[in-house]
Short mmCIF file of C-alpha atoms in Angstrom, two decimals:
data_model
loop_
_atom_site.label_atom_id
_atom_site.label_comp_id
_atom_site.label_asym_id
_atom_site.label_seq_id
_atom_site.Cartn_x
_atom_site.Cartn_y
_atom_site.Cartn_z
CA MET A 1 82.02 94.30 151.22
CA VAL A 2 85.81 95.18 151.51
CA ARG A 3 86.83 91.82 150.00
CA TYR A 4 84.45 92.37 147.10
CA LEU A 5 85.95 95.78 146.38
CA LEU A 6 89.35 94.43 146.72
CA LEU A 7 88.45 91.71 144.07
CA CYS A 8 86.93 94.15 141.77
CA SER A 9 90.14 96.46 142.10
CA CYS A 10 92.40 93.53 140.99
CA PHE A 11 90.09 92.65 138.19
CA PHE A 12 90.27 95.96 136.73
CA CYS A 13 94.04 96.39 137.24
CA HIS A 14 94.42 92.98 135.62
CA ALA A 15 92.15 94.08 132.54
CA ALA A 16 94.23 97.29 132.11
CA VAL A 17 97.47 95.50 132.22
CA ALA A 18 96.09 92.66 129.86
CA ASP A 19 95.90 95.20 126.92
CA LEU A 20 98.05 93.73 124.07
CA LYS A 21 101.10 95.87 123.19
CA ALA A 22 102.12 95.94 119.46
CA PHE A 23 105.10 97.41 117.45
CA ALA A 24 104.32 97.80 113.83
CA CYS A 25 107.23 98.61 111.45
CA GLU A 26 104.90 100.32 108.96
CA PRO A 27 101.64 102.27 109.12
CA GLU A 28 99.72 99.92 107.21
CA TRP A 29 100.29 97.29 109.59
CA ALA A 30 99.60 99.65 112.45
CA SER A 31 96.30 100.36 110.97
CA LEU A 32 95.43 96.74 110.44
CA LEU A 33 96.32 96.02 114.04
CA GLN A 34 94.12 98.65 115.35
CA GLU A 35 91.15 97.58 113.21
CA ILE A 36 91.32 94.19 114.69
CA GLY A 37 92.65 94.72 118.32
CA GLY A 38 90.26 97.81 118.77
CA THR A 39 90.27 99.02 122.50
CA GLY A 40 92.19 95.59 123.30
CA ILE A 41 95.46 96.92 121.76
CA SER A 42 98.14 99.89 121.71
CA VAL A 43 100.25 100.15 118.99
CA THR A 44 103.77 101.76 118.40
CA THR A 45 104.61 102.66 114.84
CA ALA A 46 108.24 102.75 113.64
CA LEU A 47 107.89 104.62 110.31
CA THR A 48 105.58 107.48 108.90
CA MET A 49 104.43 107.28 105.25
CA GLU A 50 107.00 109.88 104.42
CA GLN A 51 110.00 107.42 105.61
CA ASP A 52 111.55 105.02 103.44
CA PRO A 53 110.89 101.76 105.09
CA HIS A 54 114.37 100.27 103.62
CA TYR A 55 116.13 102.75 105.88
CA LEU A 56 115.85 103.59 109.40
CA GLN A 57 118.02 104.61 112.37
CA ALA A 58 117.42 102.55 115.46
CA ARG A 59 116.65 105.37 117.76
CA PRO A 60 116.48 104.80 121.62
CA SER A 61 112.64 105.54 121.33
CA LEU A 62 112.18 102.67 118.93
CA ILE A 63 114.33 100.32 121.26
CA VAL A 64 111.79 101.35 124.12
CA GLY A 65 108.78 100.63 122.15
CA ILE A 66 109.86 97.29 120.64
CA ARG A 67 111.12 96.14 124.06
CA GLY A 68 107.72 96.13 125.67
CA ALA A 69 105.92 94.75 122.72
CA ASP A 70 104.02 91.53 122.92
CA LEU A 71 103.44 91.44 119.28
CA LEU A 72 105.81 92.67 116.27
CA VAL A 73 104.19 93.13 112.77
CA CYS A 74 106.52 94.06 109.81
CA SER A 75 106.30 93.69 106.02
CA GLY A 76 109.34 91.16 106.09
CA ALA A 77 111.07 89.75 103.15
CA GLN A 78 114.07 91.65 104.10
CA LEU A 79 112.49 95.09 103.50
CA GLU A 80 113.65 96.10 107.14
CA ILE A 81 116.88 94.14 106.81
CA GLY A 82 118.83 97.36 107.32
CA TRP A 83 117.52 98.10 110.87
CA LEU A 84 115.02 95.53 112.39
CA PRO A 85 117.63 92.87 113.32
CA LEU A 86 119.53 95.65 115.38
CA LEU A 87 116.31 96.61 117.05
CA LEU A 88 115.27 93.03 117.79
CA GLN A 89 118.79 92.37 119.38
CA ARG A 90 118.82 95.57 121.47
CA SER A 91 115.21 94.81 122.53
CA GLY A 92 116.16 91.82 124.42
CA ASN A 93 112.55 90.80 124.05
CA GLN A 94 111.93 87.12 123.57
CA LYS A 95 108.62 87.33 122.72
CA ILE A 96 108.84 88.84 119.61
CA GLN A 97 112.07 86.92 118.04
CA SER A 98 111.73 85.00 114.85
CA GLY A 99 109.81 81.70 115.46
CA GLN A 100 107.70 83.09 118.50
CA PRO A 101 104.00 83.74 118.15
CA GLY A 102 104.64 87.50 118.81
CA HIS A 103 106.63 87.68 115.63
CA VAL A 104 104.82 88.25 112.13
CA MET A 105 106.39 89.03 108.83
CA ALA A 106 103.42 90.04 106.60
CA ALA A 107 104.76 89.21 103.21
CA MET A 108 105.73 85.76 104.39
CA LEU A 109 101.74 85.06 104.58
CA VAL A 110 101.03 85.65 101.03
CA ARG A 111 102.29 84.74 97.34
CA ARG A 112 105.07 87.03 96.80
CA LEU A 113 106.00 88.77 93.23
CA ASP A 114 109.44 89.31 91.70
CA ILE A 115 111.15 86.59 93.54
CA PRO A 116 114.52 86.58 91.77
CA ARG A 117 115.76 83.48 90.07
CA SER A 118 119.41 84.59 90.84
CA LEU A 119 121.12 87.07 93.23
CA ASP A 120 123.57 89.55 92.35
CA ARG A 121 124.22 92.86 93.89
CA ALA A 122 124.82 94.60 90.44
CA GLN A 123 121.27 94.12 89.97
CA GLY A 124 120.52 96.87 92.61
CA ASP A 125 118.60 96.49 95.97
CA VAL A 126 116.98 93.19 95.05
CA HIS A 127 114.96 91.31 97.57
CA PRO A 128 115.72 87.94 97.63
CA GLU A 129 112.41 86.68 99.12
CA GLY A 130 110.39 88.59 96.70
CA ASN A 131 108.81 91.99 96.56
CA PRO A 132 107.70 93.21 100.26
CA HIS A 133 105.19 95.78 99.47
CA VAL A 134 102.50 93.35 99.67
CA HIS A 135 99.70 95.49 101.13
CA LEU A 136 98.58 97.04 98.01
CA ASP A 137 96.77 93.92 96.96
CA PRO A 138 93.46 93.87 98.74
CA ALA A 139 93.18 90.15 98.76
CA ASN A 140 96.46 90.09 100.72
CA ILE A 141 95.18 92.25 103.37
CA LEU A 142 92.41 89.68 104.00
CA ARG A 143 94.83 86.73 104.61
CA ILE A 144 97.38 88.93 106.75
CA ALA A 145 94.18 90.01 108.89
CA LYS A 146 93.18 86.52 109.59
CA GLU A 147 96.48 85.56 110.68
CA LEU A 148 97.10 88.63 113.07
CA GLN A 149 93.73 87.97 114.52
CA GLU A 150 94.62 84.57 115.36
CA ARG A 151 98.08 85.60 116.72
CA MET A 152 96.22 88.11 118.94
CA ILE A 153 94.10 85.41 120.44
CA ILE A 154 97.03 83.46 121.34
CA LEU A 155 98.92 86.09 122.90
CA ASP A 156 95.87 87.67 124.73
CA PRO A 157 93.01 84.98 125.14
CA GLU A 158 91.07 87.05 127.35
CA ASN A 159 90.28 89.62 124.81
CA ALA A 160 89.52 86.85 122.13
CA ASP A 161 85.77 87.76 121.69
CA LEU A 162 86.94 91.27 121.10
CA PHE A 163 89.42 90.28 118.28
CA GLU A 164 86.99 87.81 116.90
CA THR A 165 84.36 90.39 116.75
CA ASN A 166 86.64 93.39 115.32
CA GLY A 167 88.22 90.89 112.91
CA SER A 168 84.93 89.58 111.39
CA ASP A 169 83.62 93.22 111.07
CA PHE A 170 86.58 94.24 109.36
CA THR A 171 86.75 91.43 106.98
CA ARG A 172 83.13 92.07 106.14
CA ARG A 173 83.80 95.68 105.41
CA TRP A 174 86.86 95.05 103.39
CA MET A 175 85.24 92.32 101.32
CA ALA A 176 82.22 94.69 100.43
CA ALA A 177 84.80 97.42 99.77
CA MET A 178 86.59 94.91 97.56
CA GLY A 179 83.36 94.40 95.47
CA ILE A 180 82.81 98.24 94.69
CA TRP A 181 86.65 98.50 93.98
CA ARG A 182 86.49 95.67 91.40
CA LYS A 183 83.85 97.65 89.48
CA LYS A 184 85.50 100.90 89.65
CA ILE A 185 88.78 99.65 88.54
CA GLU A 186 87.76 98.18 85.23
CA PRO A 187 88.62 101.48 83.27
CA LEU A 188 91.93 101.24 84.71
CA ARG A 189 92.97 98.13 82.94
CA SER A 190 95.99 98.40 80.71
CA MET A 191 96.57 102.12 81.72
CA PRO A 192 100.18 102.86 80.84
CA VAL A 193 102.15 104.31 83.42
CA ILE A 194 105.75 104.84 84.38
CA VAL A 195 106.57 104.06 88.38
CA HIS A 196 109.17 105.20 90.49
CA HIS A 197 110.58 102.22 92.40
CA SER A 198 108.85 98.83 92.90
CA SER A 199 106.58 100.04 95.68
CA PHE A 200 103.53 99.40 93.46
CA THR A 201 104.10 96.20 92.04
CA TYR A 202 101.01 94.60 93.77
CA LEU A 203 99.04 97.38 92.90
CA THR A 204 99.63 97.62 89.36
CA ASN A 205 99.34 93.83 89.16
CA TRP A 206 95.95 94.09 90.72
CA LEU A 207 94.83 97.16 88.87
CA GLY A 208 96.25 95.56 85.57
CA LEU A 209 98.18 98.79 84.87
CA ARG A 210 100.71 98.49 81.99
CA VAL A 211 103.98 99.55 83.58
CA LEU A 212 106.16 100.84 80.84
CA ALA A 213 109.39 101.51 82.80
CA ASP A 214 110.90 102.33 86.26
CA ILE A 215 112.53 105.85 86.94
CA GLU A 216 115.17 103.80 88.70
CA PRO A 217 117.55 102.03 86.44
CA LYS A 218 117.72 99.45 89.10
CA PRO A 219 116.05 98.90 92.39
CA GLY A 220 116.94 101.26 95.05
CA ILE A 221 119.47 103.19 92.69
CA PRO A 222 118.52 106.80 91.95
CA PRO A 223 118.25 107.69 88.41
CA SER A 224 121.01 109.57 86.65
CA GLY A 225 120.60 112.27 83.98
CA SER A 226 121.59 109.93 81.14
CA HIS A 227 118.79 107.31 82.65
CA LEU A 228 116.02 110.23 82.56
CA ALA A 229 117.15 111.31 79.31
CA ALA A 230 117.00 107.85 77.83
CA LEU A 231 113.39 107.58 79.23
CA LEU A 232 112.37 110.85 77.69
CA THR A 233 113.60 109.58 74.15
CA ARG A 234 112.11 106.36 74.58
CA PHE A 235 108.62 107.72 75.54
CA GLU A 236 108.55 111.29 74.10
CA ALA A 237 106.35 109.83 71.04
CA ASN A 238 103.96 107.86 73.41
CA PRO A 239 104.13 109.19 76.81
CA PRO A 240 102.47 107.25 79.75
CA ALA A 241 98.98 108.29 81.24
CA ALA A 242 101.05 109.03 84.48
CA ILE A 243 104.35 108.87 86.32
CA ILE A 244 103.61 107.52 89.84
CA LYS A 245 105.61 107.52 92.92
CA PRO A 246 105.22 106.78 96.79
CA PRO A 247 105.59 109.71 99.28
CA TYR A 248 108.88 108.70 100.53
CA VAL A 249 110.96 108.98 97.23
CA ASP A 250 112.47 112.05 95.77
CA GLY A 251 110.05 113.80 93.34
CA ARG A 252 112.43 115.61 91.47
CA PRO A 253 113.06 113.19 88.74
CA SER A 254 109.33 112.37 88.39
CA ALA A 255 108.67 116.19 88.00
CA TRP A 256 111.73 116.46 85.39
CA LEU A 257 110.14 113.72 83.13
CA SER A 258 106.71 114.87 83.82
CA GLU A 259 107.37 118.34 82.38
CA ARG A 260 109.14 117.01 79.42
CA LEU A 261 106.84 114.09 78.46
CA HIS A 262 103.61 116.23 79.43
CA ALA A 263 102.54 113.54 81.46
CA PRO A 264 101.23 114.06 85.00
CA ALA A 265 103.39 113.24 87.80
CA VAL A 266 101.32 111.73 90.67
CA GLU A 267 101.95 110.81 94.35
CA LEU A 268 99.73 108.06 95.32
CA PRO A 269 99.18 107.57 99.19
CA TYR A 270 100.96 104.12 99.00
CA THR A 271 100.28 103.75 102.98
CA VAL A 272 98.12 105.05 105.57
CA GLY A 273 98.87 108.76 106.37
CA GLY A 274 99.86 109.28 102.46
CA GLN A 275 97.82 111.91 100.77
CA GLY A 276 95.76 112.15 104.09
CA ALA A 277 94.47 108.47 103.92
CA ALA A 278 93.43 107.68 107.70
CA SER A 279 92.93 103.90 106.94
CA LEU A 280 93.63 101.18 104.50
CA PHE A 281 90.09 101.59 103.07
CA GLU A 282 90.94 105.33 102.30
CA VAL A 283 94.65 104.27 100.90
CA MET A 284 92.46 102.30 98.07
CA ASP A 285 89.85 104.65 97.70
CA ILE A 286 92.29 107.71 97.22
CA THR A 287 94.35 105.70 94.80
CA ILE A 288 91.79 104.35 92.79
CA ASP A 289 89.90 107.74 92.43
CA THR A 290 93.39 109.49 91.57
CA LEU A 291 94.22 107.19 88.76
CA LEU A 292 90.38 107.62 87.38
CA GLY A 293 90.75 111.27 87.47
CA LEU A 294 93.78 110.95 85.12
CA GLN A 295 91.65 109.51 82.26
#
């Protein structure tokens, strides 16, 4: 009996330790990891929806979080180039280095938009591997979810059944939602908008929005007064249906232009946490409903 209890005790200790530990750079990947991992995963997230993913301090708490991770999931395509390499170096964690099963760069799993034909720093903060904000095309989420499920099974085969069940359930629910979204977004086709930063490239491409201009004169470059004045002159006669921005950029340029063009300045969720979105499903639902409400 004592031997039986000892064996049971060892089993439950092992099961608790076997939980997969993940480090997600952005909230969207933390949410997707949790959807697939369920009770078999614990996730540390580097950023909130209010923080610019291009810039982050490598704080000691982040180094602790990444040091114990079995799986690293980030957008990649050099979105985190300013801080992730330093975190990886200081972590001393070989399991999540490039080339390992525990290293996933989501943008590299899908077809990327805006890959530049030539590189010139005068063009602004251009990503040489293409636009990294891939999560705002629902089809990309499906591809990335499949890869994450496979990586989880490799890293924690004892929980393979859990990951397969959760992954299949997520895929079923996401595809059902995509069917609903396709019907809802039809009225949005060709809606004219001005954007603030290239965060919404995959979204506007999926929705078929007509992007008239970017508030930033070049990617990552804050707009000057003369640039905003030029936009005002350019669109005063035919203003956009909306000026859209993510939560992490300064809202004052949008507000200034909105007031003068009499076009609504709208902050879309962009990622989980934005506008109260508690999941990737709600990110898309709130985004679509917000834009439909402008018509």
